[in-house]
């Protein structure tokens, strides 16, 4: 996987998520020790979507963040975009009605006019995009002035007491769990590799600032292997 670039890498990621779509939510829940729902609630808390507002969930997958938004506010409208149709098909079975829109689209080419959304969120997206700068620029473009962008993702473990156990968990335990629950160990080997290759939390915050976001902040958790970043346009 490490040698793939641009379109071949994007197709690798798309086909991988297509394979595990049926098992993704269950595996994610187990691998995060059941904390994934709590983290998504925090993402939505930080997004600060106004009543009746429009939220964009980039790399929506099965639509957890979009679903969470409309459950909080029945007057809001959420749009989930993803380039893996199979993942969105799993989410669309939840019968969320007309308050959630689903679009097959690439995070690097969002099919929306500038300043279309009151908040932009993502979960486990940024380490999968082939161009972080471009991906951030697109999210900034479609966000309204004063709106917030919030992203949840894995991050390389800190070089502290958690470093060794975190590496062992990421490199060895996660692929085993992926094989048992999602029937695809290779997909979760990719998770480990993409986490360790991804920029650290400080670097991602710096790139958000360079993309134009203000008041950028983040915090780590789960032994330094996860982080939530947020910023304002």
Short mmCIF file of N, CA and C in Angstrom, two decimals, residues 142 173 194:
data_model
loop_
_atom_site.label_atom_id
_atom_site.label_comp_id
_atom_site.label_asym_id
_atom_site.label_seq_id
_atom_site.Cartn_x
_atom_site.Cartn_y
_atom_site.Cartn_z
N UNK A 142 -16.63 25.25 1.33
CA UNK A 142 -18.09 25.05 1.42
C UNK A 142 -18.66 25.46 2.78
N UNK A 173 -3.04 -6.15 17.25
CA UNK A 173 -4.37 -6.51 17.76
C UNK A 173 -5.46 -6.12 16.77
N UNK A 194 -1.83 3.34 7.82
CA UNK A 194 -2.25 4.71 7.53
C UNK A 194 -2.18 5.59 8.77
#
